[in-house]
Structures are given as structure tokens and as C-alpha cells.
């Protein structure tokens, strides 16, 4: 009986562990699965891309599965599989760049390889491997060296790699086979089949355009700058701490811009391989995006320095702070609004110079007000000058930020002509927003041009901001301002 | 006769063009050749690398040229060629990472592929391609998806690619051949041969270590910061314009740091694949370099903003400028010296905390002097405050730079313990330099710790800087300063 009990206990312990094991495993696995799901949901195009690769692989497998195809291509079909795996990239530009590079490199290197084999045969069976060896060494080394040149590295790196590969393979295996032309033909044709399948699937099944990604990325980056500027008052001035906590999550988004140069360069490079698509023509000025991106990054550098003053515990005395708060807040808010308008103009590919310039002008007027505020708060004692230095520095950098915003606006305006932006607002927007825009356009200019003595920058501005996501709430401030004039 | 003359003229014209052609061609070609030569000279390792690839290709060609080898491997030898071309990278880390990824991925995917073929055969000749298709689709899609995960992308991207490739090829071609095991064996063994040749040539013929490159890059970047700071006085204060022109070429070198994150990340990533080499052990803290690099970049951001004030035509009034010039100059010079010492300490992998701290302390003292100078120059009229704002901002950012330098120094000190830096100076240096260093060490501390009333920051400092390239010239300033105490 005891043994029976022991055995039962053991059995129960075992069952207990068996019972615990699934829950432990489940915890680990569900965590992983949730991570993967979240990752897929973040950008569903990743899942679609994986499916597309699967489809291309299945299509290319038919070269083996279907008897007539297998009879004509034989084992060379594996070159098609290899091509699909290495050529299929996430973006259309990437696939096209790799596919075309591979195709042309295989063609030229194959031809050269066949030539090299025929040349080497003149030197007899003894001399042949020596000549081939010398040719493979020298062409291989030269092509490898060429890959270091930035121009080649940027656009034809993969082509140079495939050139070395194909030339070496054709030249070396030519020594052992007499059917070198058949081999080269089969290799080339299967690579063409694989490459074509990749390019077709990439373009016609849910395409991911590098150009469009670049376009959206630049607009989003400008929006990130705008978010920082709009939250700046809440971040810097401790009185309005409430805002600070609400917006904190998206405020530091600008940091991603600091290191985004690599991605932008790659996207611009790939975009140039893409045919015209959607709103982008064949010769869309992709390089110009990099100019805008450079200015955007310059602005982000300024934020990075500003951030030091925002997070610093040591700030200027409250009296001084309260004097500069109003102009500083207006400056950053208006500069942010200008950036929002620029980002929207890029997103909708329609010019909106009037609104952008109005915001920038408001921001500049706030700079003047800031100067007045600084004048009226000049230090009374020696110590005061030292105390207000952080505040003065912050203000000074913020003025530079406004200059940056103006430069971005200039670059985008130049770009908008090259990229054939529409002159009016996007017609897809609801009609009433278009009307607000007209109202705004008709009424802002007189205020800005005329020397309205009653107007200072702390008074409400005659500006209606049209947001992408939601219809503008015609607050009392805006509509009153518009009606006043 | 006329015809003869005409013919002669034509002949002469032809010869003239023939004469001109070589000179034109020569101009173009010599220009190109000079470019290529310059490019090779800039980093001779590029030429060596190209030769190494040639050597590896020649070695691997022997699988075809040597009859006994060809008999045992047959056409599979081309996988070895392919492996050499795609696996051979510039750095040892790159080659090892690709080689190991390729090896392991081929092994696992090959085994899975053979398994898949055997499984599919249970379903009869009709069902086989369907099962194989489903398996290839799902594994291909899953592996493609996995390549999006940052962790896998960073270290195992190539492995995932080769996994898809090998699995698809083995599974699909298994449908048509019964010698699948022989095929898999030959493929695996030739890939191992190719990979091994790559790794051996890469490690034993003039190796390029990613780790060493990273190490040097960080030290050089710190030097670039130091160059900017040391030239800052000449750049900012128009009086000493002479210095400005002399140093202009290397002053803006810091700009390369702004976008160097990608390169640093890649190098750190590859360095982790490398075995211990030279002064670096196997588990060298490569990741810590990225922390230092981040702080260095933060400092470069500050320079980028400072630069705006340096290049601006609008500067503070001369009277104010001359008051702050001395402390500003000392601040930047001493911070620069500190960075030089840090860079040297990294280069020689020996601790030099005393010298670095001494320079940083001097720099901080200069900040105090700057505060005093600012106090004594507080604005007399309202307008003055506005006028001195650019100067104040510049000074304020420079103070932040000194903070940055201190942070870099702290990070390097932490790193130096982890990386087992030597406690003393590099013994390879000439003896007399070591003595100067001792002299310096013995004499600096009392000056810094004691409250020497005679000392202010405009007086010569008791610091001997030991340069890497040339023996220190014991100028009157240094030796006098050292003897004084």
C-alpha cells in the first residue's frame, strides 16, 4: 500500500509539473506571439511582403514541378530559385535595382567569360588554366576594387558582385565542359525568369514604393518637429506642467531624425530606380528630398541643444521667465504651425505658401516682441545677467530654429515647383474646409501687410489652421479674428 | 596631282586628328587614373583587399583545375566559387559573420530540406509537389518575416537569406532527383571549403579588423572635436584671423561625426564576430564604444550650433568680445587639450586620467573667469543686452560643450577599466617623454588642488602635453611652469 501511495504521490507530482509546464510555456509563447503580432501590426506590409516572397518562390518552383519546363531548363532551374531569394527586396526600387543589376551583370560577365574560355584554349591544355587563373584573378580584383568607389557602391554594388561571380563561374567551369554556351544560355534565361517573376510580383501585388516611403518620411519628420515646437511652451515653462505630461510621448519623437540620414539616402537611391507611380512621375526630383531632409535634421540638432535647457533644473528667475513666456510661446507655436502646414503641403502635394508664410511672419513678429521683452527686463544687478543667461540662450536658439523653419519652407517651395505640386488645396478634402481656407486667405493678408497699430503678437492671430485629421474647430478666437478685419 | 594633294590633305587631316586623339584620350585617362590612384592611396587596404579576393578566387578555382579534386566534387565546385564571392568581406568580422551564417544556415536548411522531401514522398507522386509547395511557401514566408526583426536583421540577416535559399533549393530539386543526400553533401562540403578559404585568407593575409577600425574611428572622432575646439578662438574672434586660415581645413572635420552612427553600429556589430586580436581580447566591450560615440556625437551637435555663431557676421560689440575672449579661448583650448588626451589614451590604450582631469579642471576654472567677465560687462544701456546676446549664447553653448567633454571623459574612464587599459604610459614611447610625463604628474597636482592666489586662468598652466607624433618641445612656458612649483 505504501509503495502504492508513494507511486501515487510521484504520479501526482509529475502531473503537477505536467500541469504547470503548459502554463509556463504558454506564458512564454504568448508573450513571443504577442510581440510578433504587434510587430506585424506595426507595419502590415511586412506580412504582405513575406507572403509575396512565398508566392514568388512557389511560382519559380514550377520550373521543377511542371515536366515540360523541367525538360527544357533542367537543373538550371535552381538559378531561378536563387535569383528570387536574393533579388526580392521589400521595396519595388530595391527589387528593380537588384534585378536589373543582376541581369546586366550576368549578361556582360557571361559574354566575357565565354570569350575568356575561347581565348585560353589557344594556349593548349597546359596553358589554359594559367591564362584562366590570371584572367579570373585580375578581373576579380579589379571589380572588387571598383566596389569601393562611392558612385559604384551606391548604385551598382550588387552588379559588380554578380559580375565577379558570373565571370569566375563561367571561365572556371569552361575549363571542364564543352557545353559552355548552353550552360551560359540556361543560366541567363533562368535568371531572367526569376528576376522577371520578382519584379512582376513586386510591382503588381501590393507594391511598396521606396519613393512614396521617402515622401511620407520627410513629411512625418517635419510633423515631428512641429510636435516638439507646439509642446515647447508646456515643456519649458513650469507653470503649464499639465500640458507637459499630456504631450510627453510624442515630444521627443524628433530624436529619430538625428540618425535618419542613412535611411533617407537609401530610399532616395532606390526611388530613382522606380517607374512613375501614383502621384510621382518618372523623373520626380528625388534628390531634392535629401536637401529638405538635411535642413530638417539641422533643425533637430537645434532641438537637441534646446532640450538640454528644457530638462535643466536651473532656469532663469520667474519674473524674467514670465516676461519672455508670451513671445517665446507664440514663436514656437507659430513656427510649429508653419511646419504643420509645410508637412501637410508635402503630404497632399499642393502648395500652401500663403498659410506657411503667414505663420512664419507671425513667428518673426514674436521675435520682435521677444526683443522688446528682453529690453524691458535688462538686469538690475550684476548677478541678474548671470541668472538670465540660460533663458537668453534658450531664446536665442529658438530664434535660430525659426530661421531653420524659414529655410525648410524655402526649400519646400523650390521643391514644390519641381515636383509639380497643385496650386490649390487637395480637392479630396471636404468642401467646408476649402471654404475656411478661402476665408483665411482673403482675410489674413491685410492684417500682415497693413500697419495695424492695435495688433500686437499677444493678441489673437487671424489664422485658421486646417488639420489633416479633423475638421477645424472654428473657435471664437479664429472666427472673431477673421471677422474683425 | 590634285587628287594626290587632296588625298594628302585628307591624310594630313586624318593624321592631325589621330595626333590629337591620343592627347585628348590621354587627358581623360590620366585624370581617371590619377583619381583611381588617389583613391587607392587614401586607403591602401582597398587594393590589398582586392588582391586577397583574387587570391581566394584562384585558390578555389583549383577545385576545377586539379583533376583529383574535380573528380570528387564535380560541378559542385561552383558553390565554392559562389561562396567566396559573396562571403569575402572587407573586414575579418564581416567575413566571419557571413561565413558562419552561411555555414550554419546551409546545414540546418539542408537537413530540413532533406526531411521535407522524405515527408512529401509519403503523399505519392501527385501529392508530393503540393506538400513541397506548401512547405516552401510557409517556411520561405516565415523566414522572410523574421528578417524584419531588428535583432535578427542585425546579426543573422544573411543566415536567414541562405536558409530560405538552401531549403527551397533542396526541397524543390529533391522532387526531381533521388541523389538528394549526395547533392546536399556536395553542396555543404564545397560551401565549407569556400567559406574556410575566405576566412583563412581574411584572417592571415593583412587582416582588416572591424574592431580595430572602430577603436581608431572613435579616437579620431574625439581628435576631430579637439581640432575644432583648439581652432575655436581663431575662428570666432576676428582679431586672430591668421590662425583661422591656417587651420580651416581640419576645423570642419567634426561634421563627419554627425552622420557616423551607421558606420559605428555596423563596425561594433562586426567586431563582436571577431576573435581576440592585437590589443583586443575576445570579449572586448565593443558595445561601450557606441556609448562614447553617442556622447561624441552629442558634442558635435553643439558644434553645429556653435558654428552658426562662428560664421555669423553679427557678433557682439568689440569691447564685450575682448572681455570674454580670454576665458573663452582658455575654455575651448583646455577642453580641446582634454579631448586630445582622451583620444591619445584610447589610441595607446593606457589610462591618463590625471592629465585629462587637469585640463577639464582648467576649463572649468575658465568658466568661472567667464562668469566674472560677464558680471563686469553687464549692459549699460538697454540696447546693449540685445547686442551681447549672440556672444552670451555662444559662451553658454561652449559651457555645455565643456560638460559634454566631461561626460566623454567619464565614459572613457569607465570604459578603460572594462577594456583593461594600462595604468601607465605606453612603454613604446621614448624614455625622455616618459620622464616629462612623470615631471608633469608630480607637479600639476599641487597647482590644481592648492589655492594658489597668483594663478589665474590667463597665466600659463603647468601642463605638459605629450603628443603622439612628435616629442614635446619643452617651451619656456611649460618647463618654467613646472619648475616654479
PDB file of C-alpha atoms in Angstrom, chain A residues 35-36 39-40 43 45-47 49-55 57-58 60-61 63-67 70 75 78-79 81-83 85-86 88-90 125 128-130 132-133 136-138 140-142 144-150 161-162 164-165 168-169 171-177 183 255 258-259 261 297-298 301-302 304-305 308-309 314 320 370-372 374-383 385-386 388-390 392-394 396-397 400, chain B residues 35-36 39-40 43 45-47 49-55 57-58 60-61 63-67 70 75 78-79 81-83 85-86 88-90 125 128-130 132-133 136-137 140-142 144-150 161-162 164-165 168-169 171-177 183 255 258-259 261 297-298 301-305 308-309 314 320 370-372 374-383 385-386 388-390 392-394 396-397 400:
ATOM      1  CA  UNK A  35       5.435  40.541 -29.782  1.00  0.00           C
ATOM      2  CA  UNK A  36       5.353  39.073 -33.273  1.00  0.00           C
ATOM      3  CA  UNK A  39       5.454  43.748 -34.917  1.00  0.00           C
ATOM      4  CA  UNK A  40       3.330  42.654 -37.835  1.00  0.00           C
ATOM      5  CA  UNK A  43       3.587  47.668 -40.437  1.00  0.00           C
ATOM      6  CA  UNK A  45       3.323  45.449 -45.268  1.00  0.00           C
ATOM      7  CA  UNK A  46       5.923  43.226 -43.625  1.00  0.00           C
ATOM      8  CA  UNK A  47       3.477  40.322 -43.531  1.00  0.00           C
ATOM      9  CA  UNK A  49       5.988  41.126 -48.246  1.00  0.00           C
ATOM     10  CA  UNK A  50       6.673  37.746 -46.635  1.00  0.00           C
ATOM     11  CA  UNK A  51       3.647  36.307 -48.446  1.00  0.00           C
ATOM     12  CA  UNK A  52       4.841  37.813 -51.717  1.00  0.00           C
ATOM     13  CA  UNK A  53       8.224  36.123 -51.349  1.00  0.00           C
ATOM     14  CA  UNK A  54       6.384  32.859 -50.701  1.00  0.00           C
ATOM     15  CA  UNK A  55       4.290  33.347 -53.845  1.00  0.00           C
ATOM     16  CA  UNK A  57       9.124  31.071 -54.634  1.00  0.00           C
ATOM     17  CA  UNK A  58       6.127  28.865 -55.409  1.00  0.00           C
ATOM     18  CA  UNK A  60       9.511  29.679 -59.626  1.00  0.00           C
ATOM     19  CA  UNK A  61       9.301  26.144 -58.238  1.00  0.00           C
ATOM     20  CA  UNK A  63      10.208  25.136 -63.283  1.00  0.00           C
ATOM     21  CA  UNK A  64      10.813  21.883 -61.414  1.00  0.00           C
ATOM     22  CA  UNK A  65       7.270  20.662 -60.829  1.00  0.00           C
ATOM     23  CA  UNK A  66       5.980  21.074 -64.407  1.00  0.00           C
ATOM     24  CA  UNK A  67       7.539  18.405 -66.616  1.00  0.00           C
ATOM     25  CA  UNK A  70      11.904  20.841 -66.324  1.00  0.00           C
ATOM     26  CA  UNK A  75      18.814  21.715 -63.011  1.00  0.00           C
ATOM     27  CA  UNK A  78      17.788  26.351 -59.324  1.00  0.00           C
ATOM     28  CA  UNK A  79      19.332  29.585 -60.595  1.00  0.00           C
ATOM     29  CA  UNK A  81      15.135  29.986 -57.222  1.00  0.00           C
ATOM     30  CA  UNK A  82      18.419  31.566 -56.172  1.00  0.00           C
ATOM     31  CA  UNK A  83      17.564  34.725 -58.092  1.00  0.00           C
ATOM     32  CA  UNK A  85      15.591  34.651 -52.966  1.00  0.00           C
ATOM     33  CA  UNK A  86      18.399  37.172 -53.352  1.00  0.00           C
ATOM     34  CA  UNK A  88      13.298  40.064 -53.952  1.00  0.00           C
ATOM     35  CA  UNK A  89      13.523  43.154 -51.768  1.00  0.00           C
ATOM     36  CA  UNK A  90      10.974  44.971 -49.627  1.00  0.00           C
ATOM     37  CA  UNK A 125      45.725  22.245 -72.310  1.00  0.00           C
ATOM     38  CA  UNK A 128      44.650  27.100 -70.331  1.00  0.00           C
ATOM     39  CA  UNK A 129      44.287  27.050 -66.525  1.00  0.00           C
ATOM     40  CA  UNK A 130      47.138  29.542 -66.155  1.00  0.00           C
ATOM     41  CA  UNK A 132      42.131  31.491 -66.950  1.00  0.00           C
ATOM     42  CA  UNK A 133      43.635  31.895 -63.482  1.00  0.00           C
ATOM     43  CA  UNK A 136      39.907  35.478 -63.038  1.00  0.00           C
ATOM     44  CA  UNK A 137      42.413  36.976 -60.586  1.00  0.00           C
ATOM     45  CA  UNK A 138      42.766  40.292 -62.394  1.00  0.00           C
ATOM     46  CA  UNK A 140      38.005  39.686 -59.871  1.00  0.00           C
ATOM     47  CA  UNK A 141      40.428  42.031 -58.141  1.00  0.00           C
ATOM     48  CA  UNK A 142      39.562  44.967 -60.433  1.00  0.00           C
ATOM     49  CA  UNK A 144      36.288  44.168 -56.196  1.00  0.00           C
ATOM     50  CA  UNK A 145      38.287  47.398 -56.162  1.00  0.00           C
ATOM     51  CA  UNK A 146      35.607  49.172 -58.187  1.00  0.00           C
ATOM     52  CA  UNK A 147      33.108  48.339 -55.441  1.00  0.00           C
ATOM     53  CA  UNK A 148      34.913  50.770 -53.126  1.00  0.00           C
ATOM     54  CA  UNK A 149      34.092  53.787 -55.293  1.00  0.00           C
ATOM     55  CA  UNK A 150      31.162  55.602 -53.709  1.00  0.00           C
ATOM     56  CA  UNK A 161      29.357  41.346 -57.169  1.00  0.00           C
ATOM     57  CA  UNK A 162      27.377  39.360 -59.718  1.00  0.00           C
ATOM     58  CA  UNK A 164      32.727  38.695 -60.425  1.00  0.00           C
ATOM     59  CA  UNK A 165      30.543  35.719 -59.619  1.00  0.00           C
ATOM     60  CA  UNK A 168      34.554  33.372 -62.426  1.00  0.00           C
ATOM     61  CA  UNK A 169      31.974  30.623 -62.707  1.00  0.00           C
ATOM     62  CA  UNK A 171      35.520  30.989 -67.010  1.00  0.00           C
ATOM     63  CA  UNK A 172      36.465  28.322 -64.469  1.00  0.00           C
ATOM     64  CA  UNK A 173      33.794  25.780 -65.337  1.00  0.00           C
ATOM     65  CA  UNK A 174      34.529  26.396 -69.045  1.00  0.00           C
ATOM     66  CA  UNK A 175      37.758  24.514 -68.432  1.00  0.00           C
ATOM     67  CA  UNK A 176      35.868  21.295 -67.723  1.00  0.00           C
ATOM     68  CA  UNK A 177      32.883  21.479 -70.035  1.00  0.00           C
ATOM     69  CA  UNK A 183      25.352  26.469 -69.790  1.00  0.00           C
ATOM     70  CA  UNK A 255      15.218  62.313 -31.898  1.00  0.00           C
ATOM     71  CA  UNK A 258      19.023  62.807 -35.780  1.00  0.00           C
ATOM     72  CA  UNK A 259      20.063  59.440 -37.182  1.00  0.00           C
ATOM     73  CA  UNK A 261      20.234  60.174 -42.834  1.00  0.00           C
ATOM     74  CA  UNK A 297      17.958  67.439 -39.439  1.00  0.00           C
ATOM     75  CA  UNK A 298      19.695  70.771 -38.835  1.00  0.00           C
ATOM     76  CA  UNK A 301      20.136  69.426 -33.940  1.00  0.00           C
ATOM     77  CA  UNK A 302      18.877  72.704 -32.530  1.00  0.00           C
ATOM     78  CA  UNK A 304      18.741  68.549 -29.182  1.00  0.00           C
ATOM     79  CA  UNK A 305      20.550  71.550 -27.693  1.00  0.00           C
ATOM     80  CA  UNK A 308      19.269  70.488 -22.554  1.00  0.00           C
ATOM     81  CA  UNK A 309      17.742  73.774 -21.411  1.00  0.00           C
ATOM     82  CA  UNK A 314      18.458  75.612 -13.481  1.00  0.00           C
ATOM     83  CA  UNK A 320      12.179  87.053 -16.249  1.00  0.00           C
ATOM     84  CA  UNK A 370      10.819  88.991 -27.561  1.00  0.00           C
ATOM     85  CA  UNK A 371      13.429  91.668 -28.228  1.00  0.00           C
ATOM     86  CA  UNK A 372      11.154  94.240 -26.660  1.00  0.00           C
ATOM     87  CA  UNK A 374      14.329  91.444 -23.294  1.00  0.00           C
ATOM     88  CA  UNK A 375      14.968  95.173 -23.453  1.00  0.00           C
ATOM     89  CA  UNK A 376      12.424  95.863 -20.732  1.00  0.00           C
ATOM     90  CA  UNK A 377      13.923  93.190 -18.493  1.00  0.00           C
ATOM     91  CA  UNK A 378      17.557  94.159 -18.554  1.00  0.00           C
ATOM     92  CA  UNK A 379      19.390  93.122 -15.436  1.00  0.00           C
ATOM     93  CA  UNK A 380      19.207  95.357 -12.409  1.00  0.00           C
ATOM     94  CA  UNK A 381      22.117  93.876 -10.550  1.00  0.00           C
ATOM     95  CA  UNK A 382      25.247  92.177 -11.729  1.00  0.00           C
ATOM     96  CA  UNK A 383      24.066  88.803 -10.618  1.00  0.00           C
ATOM     97  CA  UNK A 385      22.811  88.875 -16.016  1.00  0.00           C
ATOM     98  CA  UNK A 386      24.274  85.531 -14.996  1.00  0.00           C
ATOM     99  CA  UNK A 388      19.102  85.057 -17.077  1.00  0.00           C
ATOM    100  CA  UNK A 389      21.795  83.506 -19.286  1.00  0.00           C
ATOM    101  CA  UNK A 390      20.036  80.113 -19.641  1.00  0.00           C
ATOM    102  CA  UNK A 392      18.591  84.139 -23.067  1.00  0.00           C
ATOM    103  CA  UNK A 393      20.410  81.194 -24.623  1.00  0.00           C
ATOM    104  CA  UNK A 394      17.203  79.223 -24.959  1.00  0.00           C
ATOM    105  CA  UNK A 396      18.486  82.706 -28.912  1.00  0.00           C
ATOM    106  CA  UNK A 397      18.477  79.089 -30.075  1.00  0.00           C
ATOM    107  CA  UNK A 400      17.714  80.098 -34.864  1.00  0.00           C
TER     108      UNK A 400
ATOM    109  CA  UNK B  35      41.630  59.583 -59.356  1.00  0.00           C
ATOM    110  CA  UNK B  36      41.881  55.826 -59.003  1.00  0.00           C
ATOM    111  CA  UNK B  39      41.584  56.564 -54.123  1.00  0.00           C
ATOM    112  CA  UNK B  40      43.858  53.580 -53.657  1.00  0.00           C
ATOM    113  CA  UNK B  43      43.429  53.618 -48.029  1.00  0.00           C
ATOM    114  CA  UNK B  45      43.951  48.324 -47.690  1.00  0.00           C
ATOM    115  CA  UNK B  46      41.408  48.608 -50.506  1.00  0.00           C
ATOM    116  CA  UNK B  47      43.998  47.456 -53.032  1.00  0.00           C
ATOM    117  CA  UNK B  49      41.585  43.554 -50.191  1.00  0.00           C
ATOM    118  CA  UNK B  50      41.027  43.352 -53.944  1.00  0.00           C
ATOM    119  CA  UNK B  51      44.172  41.235 -54.281  1.00  0.00           C
ATOM    120  CA  UNK B  52      43.009  38.999 -51.449  1.00  0.00           C
ATOM    121  CA  UNK B  53      39.704  38.355 -53.217  1.00  0.00           C
ATOM    122  CA  UNK B  54      41.692  37.500 -56.352  1.00  0.00           C
ATOM    123  CA  UNK B  55      43.848  35.071 -54.368  1.00  0.00           C
ATOM    124  CA  UNK B  57      39.159  33.049 -56.173  1.00  0.00           C
ATOM    125  CA  UNK B  58      42.310  31.497 -57.647  1.00  0.00           C
ATOM    126  CA  UNK B  60      39.019  27.973 -55.052  1.00  0.00           C
ATOM    127  CA  UNK B  61      39.380  27.554 -58.823  1.00  0.00           C
ATOM    128  CA  UNK B  63      38.666  22.576 -57.376  1.00  0.00           C
ATOM    129  CA  UNK B  64      38.180  22.675 -61.150  1.00  0.00           C
ATOM    130  CA  UNK B  65      41.774  22.810 -62.381  1.00  0.00           C
ATOM    131  CA  UNK B  66      43.140  19.920 -60.296  1.00  0.00           C
ATOM    132  CA  UNK B  67      41.807  16.645 -61.678  1.00  0.00           C
ATOM    133  CA  UNK B  70      37.309  17.803 -59.778  1.00  0.00           C
ATOM    134  CA  UNK B  75      30.266  20.777 -60.791  1.00  0.00           C
ATOM    135  CA  UNK B  78      30.938  26.257 -58.401  1.00  0.00           C
ATOM    136  CA  UNK B  79      29.253  26.579 -54.987  1.00  0.00           C
ATOM    137  CA  UNK B  81      33.305  29.944 -56.089  1.00  0.00           C
ATOM    138  CA  UNK B  82      29.924  31.445 -55.293  1.00  0.00           C
ATOM    139  CA  UNK B  83      30.655  31.269 -51.583  1.00  0.00           C
ATOM    140  CA  UNK B  85      32.479  35.858 -53.993  1.00  0.00           C
ATOM    141  CA  UNK B  86      29.569  36.539 -51.667  1.00  0.00           C
ATOM    142  CA  UNK B  88      34.510  37.635 -48.676  1.00  0.00           C
ATOM    143  CA  UNK B  89      34.061  40.997 -46.988  1.00  0.00           C
ATOM    144  CA  UNK B  90      36.444  43.857 -46.303  1.00  0.00           C
ATOM    145  CA  UNK B 125       3.633  11.420 -56.794  1.00  0.00           C
ATOM    146  CA  UNK B 128       4.418  15.495 -53.416  1.00  0.00           C
ATOM    147  CA  UNK B 129       4.659  18.835 -55.254  1.00  0.00           C
ATOM    148  CA  UNK B 130       1.658  20.182 -53.287  1.00  0.00           C
ATOM    149  CA  UNK B 132       6.603  20.648 -51.058  1.00  0.00           C
ATOM    150  CA  UNK B 133       4.969  23.830 -52.355  1.00  0.00           C
ATOM    151  CA  UNK B 136       8.469  26.084 -49.291  1.00  0.00           C
ATOM    152  CA  UNK B 137       5.832  28.812 -49.187  1.00  0.00           C
ATOM    153  CA  UNK B 140      10.061  30.949 -47.005  1.00  0.00           C
ATOM    154  CA  UNK B 141       7.459  33.453 -45.817  1.00  0.00           C
ATOM    155  CA  UNK B 142       8.251  32.844 -42.139  1.00  0.00           C
ATOM    156  CA  UNK B 144      11.426  36.388 -44.722  1.00  0.00           C
ATOM    157  CA  UNK B 145       9.272  37.814 -41.955  1.00  0.00           C
ATOM    158  CA  UNK B 146      11.907  37.000 -39.351  1.00  0.00           C
ATOM    159  CA  UNK B 147      14.382  39.182 -41.297  1.00  0.00           C
ATOM    160  CA  UNK B 148      12.370  42.250 -40.297  1.00  0.00           C
ATOM    161  CA  UNK B 149      13.093  41.777 -36.599  1.00  0.00           C
ATOM    162  CA  UNK B 150      15.874  44.180 -35.634  1.00  0.00           C
ATOM    163  CA  UNK B 161      18.508  34.559 -46.544  1.00  0.00           C
ATOM    164  CA  UNK B 162      20.687  31.495 -47.041  1.00  0.00           C
ATOM    165  CA  UNK B 164      15.398  30.274 -47.457  1.00  0.00           C
ATOM    166  CA  UNK B 165      17.710  29.705 -50.397  1.00  0.00           C
ATOM    167  CA  UNK B 168      13.910  25.929 -51.272  1.00  0.00           C
ATOM    168  CA  UNK B 169      16.627  24.530 -53.492  1.00  0.00           C
ATOM    169  CA  UNK B 171      13.230  20.734 -51.276  1.00  0.00           C
ATOM    170  CA  UNK B 172      12.337  21.664 -54.832  1.00  0.00           C
ATOM    171  CA  UNK B 173      15.168  19.840 -56.593  1.00  0.00           C
ATOM    172  CA  UNK B 174      14.543  16.838 -54.341  1.00  0.00           C
ATOM    173  CA  UNK B 175      11.374  16.334 -56.364  1.00  0.00           C
ATOM    174  CA  UNK B 176      13.409  15.531 -59.475  1.00  0.00           C
ATOM    175  CA  UNK B 177      16.449  13.737 -58.130  1.00  0.00           C
ATOM    176  CA  UNK B 183      23.726  16.669 -53.620  1.00  0.00           C
ATOM    177  CA  UNK B 255      30.842  67.352 -39.457  1.00  0.00           C
ATOM    178  CA  UNK B 258      27.122  63.975 -37.304  1.00  0.00           C
ATOM    179  CA  UNK B 259      26.295  61.119 -39.656  1.00  0.00           C
ATOM    180  CA  UNK B 261      26.235  56.473 -36.361  1.00  0.00           C
ATOM    181  CA  UNK B 297      28.084  62.970 -31.465  1.00  0.00           C
ATOM    182  CA  UNK B 298      26.189  64.994 -28.862  1.00  0.00           C
ATOM    183  CA  UNK B 301      25.679  68.664 -32.374  1.00  0.00           C
ATOM    184  CA  UNK B 302      26.747  71.505 -30.105  1.00  0.00           C
ATOM    185  CA  UNK B 303      29.499  72.421 -32.538  1.00  0.00           C
ATOM    186  CA  UNK B 304      26.985  72.520 -35.337  1.00  0.00           C
ATOM    187  CA  UNK B 305      25.013  75.152 -33.440  1.00  0.00           C
ATOM    188  CA  UNK B 308      26.198  79.235 -36.765  1.00  0.00           C
ATOM    189  CA  UNK B 309      27.545  81.853 -34.352  1.00  0.00           C
ATOM    190  CA  UNK B 314      26.558  89.687 -36.487  1.00  0.00           C
ATOM    191  CA  UNK B 320      32.406  92.858 -24.941  1.00  0.00           C
ATOM    192  CA  UNK B 370      33.964  83.882 -17.866  1.00  0.00           C
ATOM    193  CA  UNK B 371      31.260  84.437 -15.262  1.00  0.00           C
ATOM    194  CA  UNK B 372      33.369  87.139 -13.672  1.00  0.00           C
ATOM    195  CA  UNK B 374      30.260  88.641 -17.807  1.00  0.00           C
ATOM    196  CA  UNK B 375      29.452  90.245 -14.466  1.00  0.00           C
ATOM    197  CA  UNK B 376      31.878  93.075 -15.079  1.00  0.00           C
ATOM    198  CA  UNK B 377      30.451  93.704 -18.528  1.00  0.00           C
ATOM    199  CA  UNK B 378      26.801  93.940 -17.715  1.00  0.00           C
ATOM    200  CA  UNK B 379      24.921  96.119 -20.157  1.00  0.00           C
ATOM    201  CA  UNK B 380      24.954  99.835 -19.574  1.00  0.00           C
ATOM    202  CA  UNK B 381      22.068 100.685 -21.860  1.00  0.00           C
ATOM    203  CA  UNK B 382      19.037  98.707 -22.902  1.00  0.00           C
ATOM    204  CA  UNK B 383      20.338  98.154 -26.386  1.00  0.00           C
ATOM    205  CA  UNK B 385      21.702  93.492 -23.739  1.00  0.00           C
ATOM    206  CA  UNK B 386      20.369  92.753 -27.202  1.00  0.00           C
ATOM    207  CA  UNK B 388      25.588  90.898 -26.481  1.00  0.00           C
ATOM    208  CA  UNK B 389      23.035  88.112 -26.880  1.00  0.00           C
ATOM    209  CA  UNK B 390      24.933  86.296 -29.655  1.00  0.00           C
ATOM    210  CA  UNK B 392      26.286  85.207 -24.472  1.00  0.00           C
ATOM    211  CA  UNK B 393      24.643  82.381 -26.380  1.00  0.00           C
ATOM    212  CA  UNK B 394      27.944  81.300 -27.873  1.00  0.00           C
ATOM    213  CA  UNK B 396      26.598  79.394 -22.977  1.00  0.00           C
ATOM    214  CA  UNK B 397      26.808  76.673 -25.622  1.00  0.00           C
ATOM    215  CA  UNK B 400      27.634  72.961 -22.456  1.00  0.00           C
TER     216      UNK B 400
END
